[in-house]
mmCIF file of C-alpha atoms in Angstrom:
data_model
loop_
_atom_site.group_PDB
_atom_site.id
_atom_site.type_symbol
_atom_site.label_atom_id
_atom_site.label_comp_id
_atom_site.label_asym_id
_atom_site.label_seq_id
_atom_site.Cartn_x
_atom_site.Cartn_y
_atom_site.Cartn_z
ATOM 1 C CA UNK A 106 8.155 -115.356 -291.980
ATOM 2 C CA UNK A 107 11.760 -116.254 -291.161
ATOM 3 C CA UNK A 108 11.966 -119.754 -289.543
ATOM 4 C CA UNK A 109 15.754 -118.733 -288.286
ATOM 5 C CA UNK A 110 15.869 -118.606 -284.388
ATOM 6 C CA UNK A 111 16.434 -115.231 -283.706
ATOM 7 C CA UNK A 112 19.646 -113.786 -281.918
ATOM 8 C CA UNK A 113 18.925 -111.228 -280.092
ATOM 9 C CA UNK A 114 16.943 -111.957 -277.307
ATOM 10 C CA UNK A 115 14.629 -110.597 -275.420
ATOM 11 C CA UNK A 116 15.782 -111.364 -272.370
ATOM 12 C CA UNK A 117 17.618 -107.960 -270.687
ATOM 13 C CA UNK A 118 20.348 -107.143 -268.552
ATOM 14 C CA UNK A 119 19.810 -105.528 -264.983
ATOM 15 C CA UNK A 120 23.040 -105.383 -263.387
ATOM 16 C CA UNK A 121 26.399 -106.107 -262.997
ATOM 17 C CA UNK A 122 27.978 -107.454 -258.772
ATOM 18 C CA UNK A 123 31.019 -106.458 -257.757
ATOM 19 C CA UNK A 124 31.997 -107.320 -254.646
ATOM 20 C CA UNK A 125 34.267 -104.959 -252.656
ATOM 21 C CA UNK A 126 35.635 -104.875 -249.704
ATOM 22 C CA UNK A 127 34.653 -101.536 -248.067
ATOM 23 C CA UNK A 128 32.196 -99.143 -249.907
ATOM 24 C CA UNK A 129 34.424 -95.907 -249.143
ATOM 25 C CA UNK A 130 37.229 -97.056 -251.330
ATOM 26 C CA UNK A 131 35.165 -97.736 -253.731
ATOM 27 C CA UNK A 132 32.909 -95.214 -253.869
ATOM 28 C CA UNK A 133 36.068 -93.121 -254.116
ATOM 29 C CA UNK A 134 37.140 -95.394 -257.208
ATOM 30 C CA UNK A 135 34.152 -94.851 -259.186
ATOM 31 C CA UNK A 136 34.291 -91.364 -258.345
ATOM 32 C CA UNK A 137 37.951 -90.654 -259.700
ATOM 33 C CA UNK A 138 36.644 -92.386 -262.646
ATOM 34 C CA UNK A 139 34.185 -89.885 -263.254
ATOM 35 C CA UNK A 140 31.379 -91.624 -262.251
ATOM 36 C CA UNK A 141 28.262 -90.643 -260.197
ATOM 37 C CA UNK A 142 27.678 -93.178 -257.393
ATOM 38 C CA UNK A 143 24.671 -93.411 -255.679
ATOM 39 C CA UNK A 144 24.376 -93.716 -251.643
ATOM 40 C CA UNK A 145 25.147 -95.871 -249.846
ATOM 41 C CA UNK A 146 22.192 -98.704 -248.543
ATOM 42 C CA UNK A 147 21.783 -101.954 -246.681
ATOM 43 C CA UNK A 148 20.621 -104.970 -247.096
ATOM 44 C CA UNK A 149 18.851 -107.399 -244.096
ATOM 45 C CA UNK A 150 21.160 -110.134 -244.825
ATOM 46 C CA UNK A 151 24.867 -107.838 -243.982
ATOM 47 C CA UNK A 152 26.054 -106.922 -247.384
ATOM 48 C CA UNK A 153 25.631 -102.801 -248.556
ATOM 49 C CA UNK A 154 26.576 -101.838 -252.237
ATOM 50 C CA UNK A 155 26.608 -98.411 -254.068
ATOM 51 C CA UNK A 156 25.245 -97.985 -256.772
ATOM 52 C CA UNK A 157 26.077 -96.471 -260.293
ATOM 53 C CA UNK A 158 23.047 -96.340 -262.524
ATOM 54 C CA UNK A 159 22.804 -95.501 -265.871
ATOM 55 C CA UNK A 160 20.572 -93.560 -267.833
ATOM 56 C CA UNK A 161 19.394 -97.467 -270.570
ATOM 57 C CA UNK A 162 18.203 -98.807 -267.367
ATOM 58 C CA UNK A 163 21.256 -100.986 -266.384
ATOM 59 C CA UNK A 164 23.513 -100.337 -263.084
ATOM 60 C CA UNK A 165 26.534 -102.005 -261.251
ATOM 61 C CA UNK A 166 25.878 -102.904 -257.851
ATOM 62 C CA UNK A 167 29.463 -103.041 -255.863
ATOM 63 C CA UNK A 168 28.875 -105.309 -253.019
ATOM 64 C CA UNK A 169 30.808 -104.819 -249.693
ATOM 65 C CA UNK A 170 29.560 -106.860 -246.212
ATOM 66 C CA UNK A 171 28.495 -104.223 -243.428
ATOM 67 C CA UNK A 172 26.910 -106.211 -240.866
ATOM 68 C CA UNK A 173 28.793 -108.940 -239.588
ATOM 69 C CA UNK A 174 26.037 -110.484 -238.179
ATOM 70 C CA UNK A 175 23.746 -110.162 -239.748
ATOM 71 C CA UNK A 176 25.735 -112.035 -242.964
ATOM 72 C CA UNK A 177 26.137 -115.017 -240.455
ATOM 73 C CA UNK A 178 22.374 -115.343 -239.282
ATOM 74 C CA UNK A 179 22.047 -115.213 -243.445
ATOM 75 C CA UNK A 180 24.168 -117.589 -243.712
ATOM 76 C CA UNK A 181 23.471 -120.001 -241.132
ATOM 77 C CA UNK A 182 19.070 -119.700 -243.158
ATOM 78 C CA UNK A 183 21.187 -120.653 -246.008
ATOM 79 C CA UNK A 184 20.380 -117.540 -247.799
ATOM 80 C CA UNK A 185 21.315 -118.378 -251.572
ATOM 81 C CA UNK A 186 22.779 -114.571 -252.201
ATOM 82 C CA UNK A 187 25.258 -114.897 -249.300
ATOM 83 C CA UNK A 188 26.000 -118.284 -249.327
ATOM 84 C CA UNK A 189 27.386 -117.208 -253.371
ATOM 85 C CA UNK A 190 29.024 -114.373 -252.181
ATOM 86 C CA UNK A 191 31.165 -116.086 -249.309
ATOM 87 C CA UNK A 192 31.767 -119.211 -251.724
ATOM 88 C CA UNK A 193 32.845 -116.299 -254.563
ATOM 89 C CA UNK A 194 35.157 -114.508 -251.916
ATOM 90 C CA UNK A 195 36.645 -117.506 -250.067
ATOM 91 C CA UNK A 196 37.821 -117.917 -254.358
ATOM 92 C CA UNK A 197 38.349 -115.531 -255.506
ATOM 93 C CA UNK A 198 38.259 -112.925 -252.807
ATOM 94 C CA UNK A 199 37.029 -109.817 -251.194
ATOM 95 C CA UNK A 200 37.448 -107.933 -254.917
ATOM 96 C CA UNK A 201 36.243 -109.074 -258.479
ATOM 97 C CA UNK A 202 32.975 -109.666 -260.949
ATOM 98 C CA UNK A 203 30.506 -112.397 -259.258
ATOM 99 C CA UNK A 204 27.125 -111.749 -261.108
ATOM 100 C CA UNK A 205 25.154 -110.852 -263.739
ATOM 101 C CA UNK A 206 21.918 -110.060 -263.640
ATOM 102 C CA UNK A 207 18.505 -110.247 -264.992
ATOM 103 C CA UNK A 208 15.272 -107.961 -265.607
ATOM 104 C CA UNK A 209 12.264 -110.228 -264.956
ATOM 105 C CA UNK A 210 8.772 -110.673 -264.448
ATOM 106 C CA UNK A 211 8.449 -113.673 -262.274
ATOM 107 C CA UNK A 212 11.653 -114.937 -260.246
ATOM 108 C CA UNK A 213 9.317 -117.632 -259.315
ATOM 109 C CA UNK A 214 8.544 -118.557 -262.838
ATOM 110 C CA UNK A 215 12.328 -118.899 -263.485
ATOM 111 C CA UNK A 216 13.674 -120.463 -259.863
ATOM 112 C CA UNK A 217 10.907 -123.064 -261.401
ATOM 113 C CA UNK A 218 12.567 -123.363 -264.662
ATOM 114 C CA UNK A 219 16.313 -123.261 -263.325
ATOM 115 C CA UNK A 220 15.385 -126.408 -261.665
ATOM 116 C CA UNK A 221 14.389 -128.109 -265.063
ATOM 117 C CA UNK A 222 17.886 -127.665 -266.357
ATOM 118 C CA UNK A 223 19.660 -128.689 -263.787
ATOM 119 C CA UNK A 224 21.156 -125.129 -262.910
ATOM 120 C CA UNK A 225 19.975 -124.120 -260.193
ATOM 121 C CA UNK A 226 21.606 -121.996 -257.941
ATOM 122 C CA UNK A 227 19.295 -122.193 -254.740
ATOM 123 C CA UNK A 228 16.351 -121.174 -253.700
ATOM 124 C CA UNK A 229 14.568 -118.145 -254.081
ATOM 125 C CA UNK A 230 15.017 -114.945 -252.140
ATOM 126 C CA UNK A 231 13.005 -111.857 -251.386
ATOM 127 C CA UNK A 232 13.616 -108.892 -249.748
ATOM 128 C CA UNK A 233 13.458 -105.293 -249.248
ATOM 129 C CA UNK A 234 15.468 -102.771 -248.488
ATOM 130 C CA UNK A 235 15.374 -99.162 -247.526
ATOM 131 C CA UNK A 236 15.944 -96.189 -250.344
ATOM 132 C CA UNK A 237 16.978 -92.472 -249.303
ATOM 133 C CA UNK A 238 17.096 -90.186 -252.833
ATOM 134 C CA UNK A 239 19.982 -87.407 -253.546
ATOM 135 C CA UNK A 240 17.241 -85.077 -251.402
ATOM 136 C CA UNK A 241 17.551 -86.552 -248.911
ATOM 137 C CA UNK A 242 14.073 -88.662 -249.275
ATOM 138 C CA UNK A 243 13.651 -92.092 -247.997
ATOM 139 C CA UNK A 244 11.434 -95.417 -249.467
ATOM 140 C CA UNK A 245 11.219 -99.079 -249.580
ATOM 141 C CA UNK A 246 11.878 -101.009 -252.418
ATOM 142 C CA UNK A 247 11.317 -105.029 -252.381
ATOM 143 C CA UNK A 248 12.716 -107.671 -254.438
ATOM 144 C CA UNK A 249 12.585 -110.882 -255.256
ATOM 145 C CA UNK A 250 15.897 -113.277 -256.929
ATOM 146 C CA UNK A 251 16.283 -116.958 -258.200
ATOM 147 C CA UNK A 252 19.222 -118.147 -259.215
ATOM 148 C CA UNK A 253 21.296 -120.092 -261.699
ATOM 149 C CA UNK A 254 25.122 -120.719 -261.906
ATOM 150 C CA UNK A 255 26.622 -123.147 -264.456
ATOM 151 C CA UNK A 256 29.508 -124.568 -262.001
ATOM 152 C CA UNK A 257 29.162 -124.568 -258.051
ATOM 153 C CA UNK A 258 31.730 -122.564 -257.564
ATOM 154 C CA UNK A 259 33.040 -118.860 -259.647
ATOM 155 C CA UNK A 260 30.479 -116.834 -261.085
ATOM 156 C CA UNK A 261 26.509 -117.196 -261.577
ATOM 157 C CA UNK A 262 23.800 -115.690 -262.180
ATOM 158 C CA UNK A 263 19.955 -114.376 -261.487
ATOM 159 C CA UNK A 264 16.712 -112.862 -262.381
ATOM 160 C CA UNK A 265 15.836 -109.424 -260.191
ATOM 161 C CA UNK A 266 12.050 -109.634 -260.177
ATOM 162 C CA UNK A 267 11.135 -105.816 -258.288
ATOM 163 C CA UNK A 268 8.090 -106.319 -256.195
ATOM 164 C CA UNK A 269 8.135 -102.219 -255.338
ATOM 165 C CA UNK A 270 9.363 -99.301 -255.481
ATOM 166 C CA UNK A 271 8.677 -95.772 -253.600
ATOM 167 C CA UNK A 272 7.795 -93.217 -254.963
ATOM 168 C CA UNK A 273 11.120 -90.416 -254.321
ATOM 169 C CA UNK A 274 11.759 -86.774 -254.557
ATOM 170 C CA UNK A 275 14.325 -85.707 -256.587
ATOM 171 C CA UNK A 276 15.869 -89.356 -258.460
ATOM 172 C CA UNK A 277 19.166 -91.256 -258.957
ATOM 173 C CA UNK A 278 21.423 -89.228 -261.068
ATOM 174 C CA UNK A 279 21.980 -91.931 -264.095
ATOM 175 C CA UNK A 280 24.458 -88.952 -265.857
ATOM 176 C CA UNK A 281 28.207 -88.892 -265.164
ATOM 177 C CA UNK A 282 30.536 -87.284 -265.717
ATOM 178 C CA UNK A 283 32.862 -89.423 -268.121
ATOM 179 C CA UNK A 284 29.634 -89.652 -270.794
ATOM 180 C CA UNK A 285 29.042 -92.723 -269.817
ATOM 181 C CA UNK A 286 25.123 -93.792 -270.634
ATOM 182 C CA UNK A 287 25.074 -97.599 -270.373
ATOM 183 C CA UNK A 288 26.270 -100.759 -271.054
ATOM 184 C CA UNK A 289 27.844 -102.501 -274.175
ATOM 185 C CA UNK A 290 28.928 -106.291 -273.419
ATOM 186 C CA UNK A 291 30.225 -107.967 -270.281
ATOM 187 C CA UNK A 292 32.821 -110.465 -270.644
ATOM 188 C CA UNK A 293 33.062 -114.220 -269.273
ATOM 189 C CA UNK A 294 36.680 -116.192 -269.280
ATOM 190 C CA UNK A 295 34.933 -120.071 -269.087
ATOM 191 C CA UNK A 296 36.673 -123.538 -268.277
ATOM 192 C CA UNK A 297 34.645 -124.923 -271.300
ATOM 193 C CA UNK A 298 33.049 -123.320 -273.804
ATOM 194 C CA UNK A 299 30.271 -126.016 -275.104
ATOM 195 C CA UNK A 300 29.174 -125.739 -271.705
ATOM 196 C CA UNK A 301 29.541 -121.781 -271.152
ATOM 197 C CA UNK A 302 27.193 -121.565 -274.144
ATOM 198 C CA UNK A 303 24.396 -123.532 -273.287
ATOM 199 C CA UNK A 304 24.096 -122.071 -269.855
ATOM 200 C CA UNK A 305 23.311 -118.339 -271.641
ATOM 201 C CA UNK A 306 22.236 -119.133 -274.772
ATOM 202 C CA UNK A 307 19.082 -121.199 -271.949
ATOM 203 C CA UNK A 308 19.642 -117.863 -269.894
ATOM 204 C CA UNK A 309 19.182 -115.707 -272.961
ATOM 205 C CA UNK A 310 16.743 -117.932 -275.178
ATOM 206 C CA UNK A 311 18.426 -117.949 -277.754
ATOM 207 C CA UNK A 312 21.677 -119.021 -279.914
ATOM 208 C CA UNK A 313 25.459 -118.484 -278.843
ATOM 209 C CA UNK A 314 27.101 -116.706 -282.016
ATOM 210 C CA UNK A 315 30.679 -118.417 -283.049
ATOM 211 C CA UNK A 316 33.347 -115.239 -283.294
ATOM 212 C CA UNK A 317 37.149 -115.255 -283.343
ATOM 213 C CA UNK A 318 38.114 -115.834 -279.600
ATOM 214 C CA UNK A 319 34.738 -118.065 -278.440
ATOM 215 C CA UNK A 320 31.047 -116.772 -278.970
ATOM 216 C CA UNK A 321 29.061 -114.185 -278.079
ATOM 217 C CA UNK A 322 25.301 -114.263 -276.758
ATOM 218 C CA UNK A 323 22.853 -111.383 -277.773
ATOM 219 C CA UNK A 324 20.479 -110.081 -274.789
ATOM 220 C CA UNK A 325 18.293 -107.053 -275.315
ATOM 221 C CA UNK A 326 20.561 -104.127 -274.241
ATOM 222 C CA UNK A 327 24.097 -105.927 -273.796
ATOM 223 C CA UNK A 328 26.414 -108.458 -274.816
ATOM 224 C CA UNK A 329 27.434 -111.142 -273.555
ATOM 225 C CA UNK A 330 30.946 -112.275 -274.744
ATOM 226 C CA UNK A 331 31.973 -115.448 -273.660
ATOM 227 C CA UNK A 332 35.999 -116.882 -273.770
ATOM 228 C CA UNK A 333 37.532 -119.953 -273.275
ATOM 229 C CA UNK A 334 40.491 -119.434 -270.815
ATOM 230 C CA UNK A 335 42.982 -121.907 -270.771
ATOM 231 C CA UNK A 336 43.975 -121.891 -267.412
ATOM 232 C CA UNK A 337 40.167 -123.122 -266.670
ATOM 233 C CA UNK A 338 40.705 -126.592 -268.016
ATOM 234 C CA UNK A 339 37.183 -128.752 -268.156
ATOM 235 C CA UNK A 340 35.706 -126.744 -265.882
ATOM 236 C CA UNK A 341 32.153 -125.304 -266.484
ATOM 237 C CA UNK A 342 32.977 -122.306 -263.670
ATOM 238 C CA UNK A 343 32.929 -119.090 -265.545
ATOM 239 C CA UNK A 344 34.588 -116.011 -264.537
ATOM 240 C CA UNK A 345 32.947 -112.428 -265.214
ATOM 241 C CA UNK A 346 36.611 -111.044 -266.251
ATOM 242 C CA UNK A 347 35.409 -106.966 -267.751
ATOM 243 C CA UNK A 348 32.558 -104.190 -269.097
ATOM 244 C CA UNK A 349 32.377 -102.781 -271.787
ATOM 245 C CA UNK A 350 30.501 -99.380 -272.049
ATOM 246 C CA UNK A 351 28.896 -96.606 -274.397
ATOM 247 C CA UNK A 352 30.781 -93.693 -273.886
ATOM 248 C CA UNK A 353 29.279 -90.217 -275.829
ATOM 249 C CA UNK A 354 32.835 -88.109 -275.068
ATOM 250 C CA UNK A 355 35.819 -89.964 -274.648
ATOM 251 C CA UNK A 356 38.257 -86.964 -274.817
ATOM 252 C CA UNK A 357 36.709 -85.970 -271.391
ATOM 253 C CA UNK A 358 36.411 -89.000 -269.845
ATOM 254 C CA UNK A 359 40.888 -89.074 -270.185
ATOM 255 C CA UNK A 360 40.964 -85.251 -268.544
ATOM 256 C CA UNK A 361 39.175 -87.187 -266.136
ATOM 257 C CA UNK A 362 41.407 -90.075 -266.158
ATOM 258 C CA UNK A 363 44.329 -88.041 -266.217
ATOM 259 C CA UNK A 364 43.614 -85.311 -263.846
ATOM 260 C CA UNK A 365 42.510 -88.477 -261.105
ATOM 261 C CA UNK A 366 46.191 -89.896 -261.987
ATOM 262 C CA UNK A 367 43.896 -93.514 -263.339
ATOM 263 C CA UNK A 368 45.954 -95.892 -264.682
ATOM 264 C CA UNK A 369 44.770 -97.096 -268.057
ATOM 265 C CA UNK A 370 45.368 -98.361 -272.000
ATOM 266 C CA UNK A 371 44.283 -96.808 -275.661
ATOM 267 C CA UNK A 372 43.515 -100.383 -277.523
ATOM 268 C CA UNK A 373 41.273 -100.751 -281.080
ATOM 269 C CA UNK A 374 39.495 -97.105 -280.340
ATOM 270 C CA UNK A 375 38.979 -98.018 -276.873
ATOM 271 C CA UNK A 376 39.608 -97.004 -274.057
ATOM 272 C CA UNK A 377 40.655 -100.026 -271.393
ATOM 273 C CA UNK A 378 41.208 -99.476 -266.834
ATOM 274 C CA UNK A 379 43.196 -102.420 -265.113
ATOM 275 C CA UNK A 380 40.929 -103.063 -262.352
ATOM 276 C CA UNK A 381 42.474 -101.756 -258.784
ATOM 277 C CA UNK A 382 40.925 -102.028 -255.228
ATOM 278 C CA UNK A 383 37.309 -101.091 -255.469
ATOM 279 C CA UNK A 384 37.308 -101.640 -259.271
ATOM 280 C CA UNK A 385 37.059 -105.658 -259.452
ATOM 281 C CA UNK A 386 37.206 -105.681 -263.329
ATOM 282 C CA UNK A 387 38.332 -104.538 -266.162
ATOM 283 C CA UNK A 388 36.437 -101.188 -267.456
ATOM 284 C CA UNK A 389 36.113 -100.652 -270.625
ATOM 285 C CA UNK A 390 34.773 -97.574 -272.491
ATOM 286 C CA UNK A 391 33.594 -97.089 -276.342
ATOM 287 C CA UNK A 392 31.947 -94.428 -278.358
ATOM 288 C CA UNK A 393 28.581 -95.022 -278.224
ATOM 289 C CA UNK A 394 28.725 -95.819 -281.712
ATOM 290 C CA UNK A 395 30.815 -99.318 -281.431
ATOM 291 C CA UNK A 396 28.836 -102.249 -281.319
ATOM 292 C CA UNK A 397 29.164 -104.297 -278.748
#
């Protein structure tokens, strides 16, 4: 048996949280990019989403403030998710990439671990929200979240435990016209590379690996690339910057982008799409057999 530490984690990425000013604008943007977008869903604390689910079990969560009264009440109640969302919108704007969620079977244990590491970002949150399937069927999903962050502002992470999900007919489509099947990697701008490496290594339970531009931490299903940003000197803050997707048919994607008048560039065999209203992160598309 090897004494070397593993370099690929058993911890998996669950989803990316992408704040938007409007779910309607986000839906229009994602559909123009060739994604299938799930029906809008509302949270009890005032936010709502219009998710994009992938065959690999990950998803994107465009997130908007939909009920300002419930949102204000959640702030008054010190809801950790809403406190971080509010902080992000105040400092970074209403469009961006605020958080990375990890899969877990025990968010309570994760919270205790975050407290011990000094990276807790608030009390756990448990909630239920209604579900609506493409066939019109309804149900309920219940979640428990535990929060972590290396700094008081900027990006954050949380673990997401699914406590219950009603069975529904129709299912949510994870098939997309642009050929995307899942996430390959997430890119993060950091102020202090060493601090960021330690932080993400603790989340993934594997060491970071140095690269020419920074470091990479390999979660079970997705790589997290860390790049030092000269504009963030001596800062523990993290800023999620880009998402790279696995794409089966770049040719089909190019046709969709051209038809939708989407601005894009091709660099090193990958298609790069800059941020736009409804899309708060740079999107990069690589063929399925490319390394993250």
